[in-house]
PDB file of C-alpha atoms and ligand atoms in Angstrom:
ATOM      1  CA  MET A  30     160.225  11.802  30.547  1.00  0.00           C
ATOM      2  CA  LYS A  31     156.530  12.192  29.806  1.00  0.00           C
ATOM      3  CA  ILE A  32     155.745  13.366  26.255  1.00  0.00           C
ATOM      4  CA  TYR A  33     152.673  15.524  25.599  1.00  0.00           C
ATOM      5  CA  GLU A  34     151.755  15.551  21.906  1.00  0.00           C
ATOM      6  CA  PHE A  35     149.557  18.100  20.141  1.00  0.00           C
ATOM      7  CA  ASP A  36     148.329  18.583  16.588  1.00  0.00           C
ATOM      8  CA  VAL A  37     148.053  22.374  16.534  1.00  0.00           C
ATOM      9  CA  ILE A  38     148.857  24.751  19.387  1.00  0.00           C
ATOM     10  CA  PRO A  39     150.124  28.319  19.534  1.00  0.00           C
ATOM     11  CA  SER A  40     153.574  27.395  20.904  1.00  0.00           C
ATOM     12  CA  THR A  41     155.119  24.393  22.665  1.00  0.00           C
ATOM     13  CA  ASN A  42     157.162  26.801  24.824  1.00  0.00           C
ATOM     14  CA  GLU A  43     153.897  28.290  26.047  1.00  0.00           C
ATOM     15  CA  GLU A  44     152.513  24.831  26.906  1.00  0.00           C
ATOM     16  CA  ALA A  45     155.726  23.918  28.751  1.00  0.00           C
ATOM     17  CA  ARG A  46     155.585  27.220  30.633  1.00  0.00           C
ATOM     18  CA  ARG A  47     152.015  26.507  31.754  1.00  0.00           C
ATOM     19  CA  TYR A  48     153.083  23.038  32.918  1.00  0.00           C
ATOM     20  CA  LEU A  49     155.841  24.496  35.105  1.00  0.00           C
ATOM     21  CA  LEU A  50     153.519  27.143  36.513  1.00  0.00           C
ATOM     22  CA  GLU A  51     151.115  24.350  37.528  1.00  0.00           C
ATOM     23  CA  GLY A  52     153.870  23.191  39.887  1.00  0.00           C
ATOM     24  CA  HIS A  53     154.885  19.854  38.342  1.00  0.00           C
ATOM     25  CA  VAL A  54     158.136  18.481  39.714  1.00  0.00           C
ATOM     26  CA  ASP A  55     159.109  16.150  36.849  1.00  0.00           C
ATOM     27  CA  PRO A  56     160.611  17.221  33.552  1.00  0.00           C
ATOM     28  CA  ALA A  57     158.336  16.787  30.519  1.00  0.00           C
ATOM     29  CA  VAL A  58     158.373  17.229  26.758  1.00  0.00           C
ATOM     30  CA  PHE A  59     155.828  19.060  24.618  1.00  0.00           C
ATOM     31  CA  VAL A  60     155.627  18.362  20.890  1.00  0.00           C
ATOM     32  CA  ALA A  61     153.370  19.836  18.216  1.00  0.00           C
ATOM     33  CA  GLN A  62     152.730  19.053  14.546  1.00  0.00           C
ATOM     34  CA  HIS A  63     152.133  22.730  13.915  1.00  0.00           C
ATOM     35  CA  GLN A  64     152.388  26.018  15.796  1.00  0.00           C
ATOM     36  CA  THR A  65     150.187  29.001  15.081  1.00  0.00           C
ATOM     37  CA  ALA A  66     152.339  31.375  17.137  1.00  0.00           C
ATOM     38  CA  GLY A  67     155.787  29.741  17.114  1.00  0.00           C
ATOM     39  CA  ARG A  68     158.208  32.058  18.860  1.00  0.00           C
ATOM     40  CA  GLY A  69     161.764  33.057  18.138  1.00  0.00           C
ATOM     41  CA  ARG A  70     163.807  35.393  20.292  1.00  0.00           C
ATOM     42  CA  LEU A  71     162.888  39.072  20.778  1.00  0.00           C
ATOM     43  CA  GLY A  72     159.322  38.609  19.584  1.00  0.00           C
ATOM     44  CA  ARG A  73     160.360  37.091  16.270  1.00  0.00           C
ATOM     45  CA  GLU A  74     158.373  34.308  14.627  1.00  0.00           C
ATOM     46  CA  TRP A  75     159.261  30.669  14.089  1.00  0.00           C
ATOM     47  CA  LYS A  76     157.383  29.342  11.077  1.00  0.00           C
ATOM     48  CA  ASP A  77     156.540  25.792  10.101  1.00  0.00           C
ATOM     49  CA  GLU A  78     154.568  23.844   7.536  1.00  0.00           C
ATOM     50  CA  PRO A  79     152.124  21.568   9.403  1.00  0.00           C
ATOM     51  CA  GLY A  80     153.428  18.059  10.071  1.00  0.00           C
ATOM     52  CA  LYS A  81     156.852  18.643   8.536  1.00  0.00           C
ATOM     53  CA  ASN A  82     159.163  19.744  11.325  1.00  0.00           C
ATOM     54  CA  LEU A  83     160.154  18.942  14.868  1.00  0.00           C
ATOM     55  CA  LEU A  84     158.697  21.537  17.242  1.00  0.00           C
ATOM     56  CA  MET A  85     159.419  20.653  20.833  1.00  0.00           C
ATOM     57  CA  SER A  86     159.955  22.134  24.267  1.00  0.00           C
ATOM     58  CA  ILE A  87     161.477  20.562  27.319  1.00  0.00           C
ATOM     59  CA  ALA A  88     160.162  21.755  30.674  1.00  0.00           C
ATOM     60  CA  MET A  89     162.724  21.385  33.438  1.00  0.00           C
ATOM     61  CA  PRO A  90     161.655  22.143  37.010  1.00  0.00           C
ATOM     62  CA  ASN A  91     165.225  21.421  38.176  1.00  0.00           C
ATOM     63  CA  PRO A  92     167.555  22.417  35.350  1.00  0.00           C
ATOM     64  CA  PRO A  93     171.268  21.565  35.593  1.00  0.00           C
ATOM     65  CA  THR A  94     171.945  25.321  35.436  1.00  0.00           C
ATOM     66  CA  SER A  95     169.808  28.431  35.299  1.00  0.00           C
ATOM     67  CA  GLU A  96     172.280  30.032  32.879  1.00  0.00           C
ATOM     68  CA  LEU A  97     170.092  30.255  29.795  1.00  0.00           C
ATOM     69  CA  PRO A  98     172.936  30.790  27.310  1.00  0.00           C
ATOM     70  CA  LEU A  99     174.523  27.549  28.525  1.00  0.00           C
ATOM     71  CA  LEU A 100     171.324  25.558  28.207  1.00  0.00           C
ATOM     72  CA  GLY A 101     170.728  26.972  24.739  1.00  0.00           C
ATOM     73  CA  MET A 102     174.230  25.998  23.738  1.00  0.00           C
ATOM     74  CA  ALA A 103     173.835  22.494  25.130  1.00  0.00           C
ATOM     75  CA  ALA A 104     170.614  22.129  23.119  1.00  0.00           C
ATOM     76  CA  ALA A 105     172.362  23.354  19.963  1.00  0.00           C
ATOM     77  CA  VAL A 106     175.174  20.835  20.462  1.00  0.00           C
ATOM     78  CA  ILE A 107     172.657  18.027  21.056  1.00  0.00           C
ATOM     79  CA  VAL A 108     170.933  18.900  17.765  1.00  0.00           C
ATOM     80  CA  GLY A 109     174.386  19.078  16.160  1.00  0.00           C
ATOM     81  CA  GLU A 110     175.307  15.615  17.473  1.00  0.00           C
ATOM     82  CA  TYR A 111     172.152  14.295  15.870  1.00  0.00           C
ATOM     83  CA  LEU A 112     173.143  15.926  12.557  1.00  0.00           C
ATOM     84  CA  SER A 113     176.600  14.351  12.857  1.00  0.00           C
ATOM     85  CA  SER A 114     174.924  10.950  13.266  1.00  0.00           C
ATOM     86  CA  LEU A 115     173.423  11.570   9.800  1.00  0.00           C
ATOM     87  CA  SER A 116     176.884  12.550   8.484  1.00  0.00           C
ATOM     88  CA  LEU A 117     175.858  16.170   8.082  1.00  0.00           C
ATOM     89  CA  ALA A 118     178.478  18.852   8.699  1.00  0.00           C
ATOM     90  CA  TRP A 119     177.100  21.605  10.947  1.00  0.00           C
ATOM     91  CA  GLU A 120     178.103  24.942  12.387  1.00  0.00           C
ATOM     92  CA  ALA A 121     177.091  26.559  15.641  1.00  0.00           C
ATOM     93  CA  LYS A 122     176.223  30.227  15.505  1.00  0.00           C
ATOM     94  CA  TRP A 123     176.419  32.009  18.846  1.00  0.00           C
ATOM     95  CA  PRO A 124     174.300  32.186  20.920  1.00  0.00           C
ATOM     96  CA  ASN A 125     172.439  29.053  19.838  1.00  0.00           C
ATOM     97  CA  ASP A 126     171.612  28.540  16.167  1.00  0.00           C
ATOM     98  CA  VAL A 127     172.514  25.425  14.230  1.00  0.00           C
ATOM     99  CA  LEU A 128     173.485  25.911  10.585  1.00  0.00           C
ATOM    100  CA  VAL A 129     174.246  23.621   7.684  1.00  0.00           C
ATOM    101  CA  LYS A 130     176.238  25.225   4.858  1.00  0.00           C
ATOM    102  CA  GLY A 131     175.498  28.633   6.337  1.00  0.00           C
ATOM    103  CA  LYS A 132     171.735  28.086   6.421  1.00  0.00           C
ATOM    104  CA  LYS A 133     169.701  27.782   9.589  1.00  0.00           C
ATOM    105  CA  ILE A 134     168.386  24.274  10.200  1.00  0.00           C
ATOM    106  CA  ALA A 135     167.471  24.668  13.885  1.00  0.00           C
ATOM    107  CA  GLY A 136     166.620  27.460  16.281  1.00  0.00           C
ATOM    108  CA  ILE A 137     166.562  27.268  20.060  1.00  0.00           C
ATOM    109  CA  LEU A 138     164.623  29.316  22.559  1.00  0.00           C
ATOM    110  CA  PRO A 139     165.560  28.908  26.233  1.00  0.00           C
ATOM    111  CA  GLU A 140     163.290  30.732  28.682  1.00  0.00           C
ATOM    112  CA  ALA A 141     163.352  31.119  32.442  1.00  0.00           C
ATOM    113  CA  ILE A 142     159.955  30.718  34.084  1.00  0.00           C
ATOM    114  CA  TRP A 143     159.311  32.906  37.095  1.00  0.00           C
ATOM    115  CA  SER A 144     156.453  33.186  39.512  1.00  0.00           C
ATOM    116  CA  ASP A 145     157.745  34.683  42.782  1.00  0.00           C
ATOM    117  CA  ASN A 146     160.962  32.742  42.331  1.00  0.00           C
ATOM    118  CA  LEU A 147     162.553  30.973  39.420  1.00  0.00           C
ATOM    119  CA  ILE A 148     160.480  27.809  39.068  1.00  0.00           C
ATOM    120  CA  GLY A 149     162.178  26.243  36.104  1.00  0.00           C
ATOM    121  CA  VAL A 150     163.466  26.550  32.596  1.00  0.00           C
ATOM    122  CA  VAL A 151     161.952  25.746  29.215  1.00  0.00           C
ATOM    123  CA  VAL A 152     164.154  24.914  26.246  1.00  0.00           C
ATOM    124  CA  GLY A 153     162.321  25.110  22.911  1.00  0.00           C
ATOM    125  CA  ILE A 154     163.814  23.497  19.839  1.00  0.00           C
ATOM    126  CA  GLY A 155     162.653  23.894  16.250  1.00  0.00           C
ATOM    127  CA  LEU A 156     164.401  21.569  13.793  1.00  0.00           C
ATOM    128  CA  ASN A 157     163.503  21.730  10.120  1.00  0.00           C
ATOM    129  CA  VAL A 158     163.055  18.114   9.102  1.00  0.00           C
ATOM    130  CA  ASN A 159     160.890  17.477   6.037  1.00  0.00           C
ATOM    131  CA  GLN A 160     159.946  21.015   4.971  1.00  0.00           C
ATOM    132  CA  GLU A 161     161.293  21.779   1.502  1.00  0.00           C
ATOM    133  CA  ALA A 162     160.335  25.389   0.859  1.00  0.00           C
ATOM    134  CA  PHE A 163     160.996  28.401   3.075  1.00  0.00           C
ATOM    135  CA  PRO A 164     160.078  32.064   2.726  1.00  0.00           C
ATOM    136  CA  PRO A 165     162.757  33.793   0.614  1.00  0.00           C
ATOM    137  CA  GLU A 166     163.683  36.211   3.427  1.00  0.00           C
ATOM    138  CA  VAL A 167     164.702  33.264   5.626  1.00  0.00           C
ATOM    139  CA  LYS A 168     168.050  31.611   4.941  1.00  0.00           C
ATOM    140  CA  ALA A 169     166.920  28.157   5.984  1.00  0.00           C
ATOM    141  CA  THR A 170     167.413  24.517   5.167  1.00  0.00           C
ATOM    142  CA  SER A 171     166.065  21.181   6.383  1.00  0.00           C
ATOM    143  CA  LEU A 172     167.192  17.585   6.783  1.00  0.00           C
ATOM    144  CA  LYS A 173     165.220  16.624   3.679  1.00  0.00           C
ATOM    145  CA  LEU A 174     166.835  19.345   1.584  1.00  0.00           C
ATOM    146  CA  GLU A 175     170.289  18.274   2.754  1.00  0.00           C
ATOM    147  CA  LEU A 176     169.836  14.494   2.695  1.00  0.00           C
ATOM    148  CA  GLY A 177     167.305  14.055  -0.098  1.00  0.00           C
ATOM    149  CA  MET A 178     165.084  11.817   2.003  1.00  0.00           C
ATOM    150  CA  GLU A 179     162.287  12.003   4.545  1.00  0.00           C
ATOM    151  CA  ILE A 180     163.132  11.472   8.190  1.00  0.00           C
ATOM    152  CA  PRO A 181     160.434  10.392  10.658  1.00  0.00           C
ATOM    153  CA  LEU A 182     160.022  13.173  13.232  1.00  0.00           C
ATOM    154  CA  GLU A 183     160.291  10.630  16.065  1.00  0.00           C
ATOM    155  CA  GLN A 184     163.937  10.035  15.202  1.00  0.00           C
ATOM    156  CA  PRO A 185     165.373  13.435  16.213  1.00  0.00           C
ATOM    157  CA  LEU A 186     162.730  13.694  18.965  1.00  0.00           C
ATOM    158  CA  MET A 187     163.892  10.484  20.661  1.00  0.00           C
ATOM    159  CA  TYR A 188     167.571  11.357  20.274  1.00  0.00           C
ATOM    160  CA  ILE A 189     167.083  14.811  21.788  1.00  0.00           C
ATOM    161  CA  ILE A 190     165.032  13.460  24.703  1.00  0.00           C
ATOM    162  CA  TYR A 191     167.676  10.797  25.379  1.00  0.00           C
ATOM    163  CA  ARG A 192     170.438  13.431  25.492  1.00  0.00           C
ATOM    164  CA  PHE A 193     168.390  15.783  27.687  1.00  0.00           C
ATOM    165  CA  LYS A 194     167.941  12.892  30.116  1.00  0.00           C
ATOM    166  CA  ASN A 195     171.750  12.595  30.096  1.00  0.00           C
ATOM    167  CA  LEU A 196     172.012  16.312  30.750  1.00  0.00           C
ATOM    168  CA  LEU A 197     169.585  16.138  33.684  1.00  0.00           C
ATOM    169  CA  GLY A 198     171.298  13.000  34.985  1.00  0.00           C
ATOM    170  CA  GLY A 199     174.716  14.657  34.967  1.00  0.00           C
ATOM    171  CA  GLU A 200     176.166  12.351  32.272  1.00  0.00           C
ATOM    172  CA  ILE A 201     176.656  15.364  30.036  1.00  0.00           C
ATOM    173  CA  ARG A 202     179.103  17.948  31.328  1.00  0.00           C
ATOM    174  CA  LEU A 203     178.211  21.519  30.397  1.00  0.00           C
ATOM    175  CA  PRO A 204     181.858  22.612  29.949  1.00  0.00           C
ATOM    176  CA  ASP A 205     182.209  19.884  27.295  1.00  0.00           C
ATOM    177  CA  MET A 206     179.139  21.250  25.507  1.00  0.00           C
ATOM    178  CA  VAL A 207     180.632  24.742  25.504  1.00  0.00           C
ATOM    179  CA  SER A 208     183.906  23.371  24.098  1.00  0.00           C
ATOM    180  CA  THR A 209     182.074  21.574  21.316  1.00  0.00           C
ATOM    181  CA  PHE A 210     180.014  24.670  20.570  1.00  0.00           C
ATOM    182  CA  LYS A 211     183.168  26.763  20.416  1.00  0.00           C
ATOM    183  CA  ALA A 212     184.874  24.300  18.108  1.00  0.00           C
ATOM    184  CA  ARG A 213     181.883  24.579  15.754  1.00  0.00           C
ATOM    185  CA  PHE A 214     181.624  28.386  15.889  1.00  0.00           C
ATOM    186  CA  PRO A 215     183.216  29.575  12.648  1.00  0.00           C
ATOM    187  CA  TYR A 216     183.572  33.255  13.626  1.00  0.00           C
ATOM    188  CA  LEU A 217     186.225  32.927  16.359  1.00  0.00           C
ATOM    189  CA  GLY A 218     189.156  35.184  15.549  1.00  0.00           C
ATOM    190  CA  LYS A 219     187.114  37.043  12.925  1.00  0.00           C
ATOM    191  CA  THR A 220     185.816  40.598  12.844  1.00  0.00           C
ATOM    192  CA  VAL A 221     182.114  40.532  13.606  1.00  0.00           C
ATOM    193  CA  MET A 222     179.210  42.848  14.172  1.00  0.00           C
ATOM    194  CA  VAL A 223     176.996  42.017  17.118  1.00  0.00           C
ATOM    195  CA  VAL A 224     173.629  43.612  17.703  1.00  0.00           C
ATOM    196  CA  SER A 225     172.954  43.271  21.410  1.00  0.00           C
ATOM    197  CA  GLU A 226     170.225  45.061  23.366  1.00  0.00           C
ATOM    198  CA  GLY A 227     169.725  47.528  20.537  1.00  0.00           C
ATOM    199  CA  GLU A 228     173.419  48.395  20.255  1.00  0.00           C
ATOM    200  CA  ARG A 229     175.682  47.568  17.321  1.00  0.00           C
ATOM    201  CA  ILE A 230     179.134  46.534  18.441  1.00  0.00           C
ATOM    202  CA  GLU A 231     182.020  45.728  16.146  1.00  0.00           C
ATOM    203  CA  GLY A 232     185.014  43.719  17.250  1.00  0.00           C
ATOM    204  CA  THR A 233     186.921  40.480  17.060  1.00  0.00           C
ATOM    205  CA  ALA A 234     185.129  37.392  18.377  1.00  0.00           C
ATOM    206  CA  ALA A 235     187.868  36.373  20.813  1.00  0.00           C
ATOM    207  CA  ASP A 236     186.323  33.580  22.857  1.00  0.00           C
ATOM    208  CA  ILE A 237     183.226  31.895  24.197  1.00  0.00           C
ATOM    209  CA  LEU A 238     183.555  31.727  27.979  1.00  0.00           C
ATOM    210  CA  ALA A 239     182.537  28.919  30.329  1.00  0.00           C
ATOM    211  CA  ASP A 240     179.217  30.630  31.100  1.00  0.00           C
ATOM    212  CA  GLY A 241     178.355  30.875  27.414  1.00  0.00           C
ATOM    213  CA  THR A 242     179.072  34.586  26.992  1.00  0.00           C
ATOM    214  CA  LEU A 243     180.828  35.879  23.880  1.00  0.00           C
ATOM    215  CA  LEU A 244     184.049  37.751  24.508  1.00  0.00           C
ATOM    216  CA  LEU A 245     184.493  40.543  22.013  1.00  0.00           C
ATOM    217  CA  ASP A 246     187.703  42.551  21.541  1.00  0.00           C
ATOM    218  CA  THR A 247     186.639  46.058  20.590  1.00  0.00           C
ATOM    219  CA  PRO A 248     188.568  49.297  20.164  1.00  0.00           C
ATOM    220  CA  GLN A 249     187.012  50.343  23.503  1.00  0.00           C
ATOM    221  CA  GLY A 250     188.257  47.204  25.226  1.00  0.00           C
ATOM    222  CA  GLU A 251     186.927  43.734  25.997  1.00  0.00           C
ATOM    223  CA  MET A 252     183.185  43.188  26.158  1.00  0.00           C
ATOM    224  CA  GLN A 253     181.262  40.169  27.404  1.00  0.00           C
ATOM    225  CA  LEU A 254     177.935  39.620  25.694  1.00  0.00           C
ATOM    226  CA  ARG A 255     175.215  37.323  26.940  1.00  0.00           C
ATOM    227  CA  TRP A 256     172.896  37.546  23.918  1.00  0.00           C
ATOM    228  CA  GLY A 257     172.889  39.130  20.506  1.00  0.00           C
ATOM    229  CA  GLU A 258     172.847  38.674  16.770  1.00  0.00           C
ATOM    230  CA  VAL A 259     176.264  38.070  15.336  1.00  0.00           C
ATOM    231  CA  SER A 260     177.246  38.525  11.701  1.00  0.00           C
ATOM    232  CA  LEU A 261     180.549  38.677   9.847  1.00  0.00           C
ATOM    233  CA  ARG A 262     181.931  42.051   8.859  1.00  0.00           C
TER     234      ARG A 262
HETATM  235  C1  BT5 B 325     165.135  31.140  17.163  1.00  0.00           C
HETATM  236  O1  BT5 B 325     164.845  32.473  17.257  1.00  0.00           O
HETATM  237  O2  BT5 B 325     165.878  30.653  16.352  1.00  0.00           O
HETATM  238  C2  BT5 B 325     164.377  30.274  18.164  1.00  0.00           C
HETATM  239  C3  BT5 B 325     163.339  29.417  17.497  1.00  0.00           C
HETATM  240  C4  BT5 B 325     162.734  28.446  18.461  1.00  0.00           C
HETATM  241  C5  BT5 B 325     161.591  27.731  17.848  1.00  0.00           C
HETATM  242  C6  BT5 B 325     161.058  26.634  18.747  1.00  0.00           C
HETATM  243  S1  BT5 B 325     159.880  25.634  17.937  1.00  0.00           S
HETATM  244  C7  BT5 B 325     159.401  24.902  19.422  1.00  0.00           C
HETATM  245  C8  BT5 B 325     159.431  26.009  20.479  1.00  0.00           C
HETATM  246  N1  BT5 B 325     158.154  26.682  20.574  1.00  0.00           N
HETATM  247  C9  BT5 B 325     158.245  27.960  20.191  1.00  0.00           C
HETATM  248  O3  BT5 B 325     157.293  28.781  20.161  1.00  0.00           O
HETATM  249  N2  BT5 B 325     159.514  28.249  19.847  1.00  0.00           N
HETATM  250  C10 BT5 B 325     160.383  27.109  20.031  1.00  0.00           C
HETATM  251  P1  BT5 B 325     165.593  33.610  16.466  1.00  0.00           P
HETATM  252  O4  BT5 B 325     167.076  33.457  16.613  1.00  0.00           O
HETATM  253  O5  BT5 B 325     164.955  34.874  16.918  1.00  0.00           O
HETATM  254  O6  BT5 B 325     165.262  33.341  14.959  1.00  0.00           O
HETATM  255  C11 BT5 B 325     164.005  33.665  14.412  1.00  0.00           C
HETATM  256  C12 BT5 B 325     164.232  33.980  12.946  1.00  0.00           C
HETATM  257  O7  BT5 B 325     164.543  32.782  12.225  1.00  0.00           O
HETATM  258  C13 BT5 B 325     162.994  34.555  12.258  1.00  0.00           C
HETATM  259  O8  BT5 B 325     162.951  35.946  12.384  1.00  0.00           O
HETATM  260  C14 BT5 B 325     163.202  34.112  10.813  1.00  0.00           C
HETATM  261  O9  BT5 B 325     164.074  35.007  10.140  1.00  0.00           O
HETATM  262  C15 BT5 B 325     163.941  32.800  10.952  1.00  0.00           C
HETATM  263  N3  BT5 B 325     163.043  31.639  10.851  1.00  0.00           N
HETATM  264  C16 BT5 B 325     161.716  31.543  11.111  1.00  0.00           C
HETATM  265  N4  BT5 B 325     161.274  30.302  10.923  1.00  0.00           N
HETATM  266  C17 BT5 B 325     162.341  29.580  10.513  1.00  0.00           C
HETATM  267  C18 BT5 B 325     162.542  28.209  10.165  1.00  0.00           C
HETATM  268  N5  BT5 B 325     161.558  27.318  10.188  1.00  0.00           N
HETATM  269  N6  BT5 B 325     163.783  27.838   9.810  1.00  0.00           N
HETATM  270  C19 BT5 B 325     164.821  28.698   9.784  1.00  0.00           C
HETATM  271  N7  BT5 B 325     164.706  29.995  10.104  1.00  0.00           N
HETATM  272  C20 BT5 B 325     163.475  30.427  10.468  1.00  0.00           C
END
């Protein structure tokens, strides 16, 4: 997979999107030392200290699925596997955050890229590696804060690329990724509040289905949610 490296750009997802719109047929990776307009979901910001964190996007003209929740989950599990290799315990927070001791260490942004048709998918991954201070309003941590040592950014980068190659090559099965995600999701069986498409829904987190949706038992009946913000009640 070709790797395009940048010092400072607005957003690696944006660069990957442009690449797909140019009509390339091979998957590629975009990495930056710093983003000036790093994106989260729903117009939120992803912040980084220059040179400290892994900021990457994978452009896939032929993704193994166009189900974005599934791809986001697979990316979260891949990041989680890397954390396990460092003996770090991690949790998966639906739809696709990775937490260590309840603090966010990685965020994932899957995006479908359309022109007339769907032309591909971009999966953006931000992993906090060597950054030690975060804005107080963000409940975040990093590898350095958890491990007490610096990690070269190439290490998680190469691991993630290797596993995405497995995903594209069919050596990773998506149902297995969903199972792992589910096993790491600490809210199953608990009463949660989900904010989804502007609505607040309370219920019991009953299951994560094969397509990555969250099944919520509510007083009004079962609901299947594709995206949302989930918190414990
Ligand atoms: C995400 O959004 O978690 C997806 C983040 C994806 C970032 C990557 S970096 C490479 C690629 N290029 C991009 O432009 N984006 C992707 P969301 O679930 O909406 O979470 C965003 C929220 O996380 C913010 O509103 C903050 O509260 C918090 N946040 C911001 N920066 C953070 C950080 N470095 N670590 C932990 N939390 C952070």
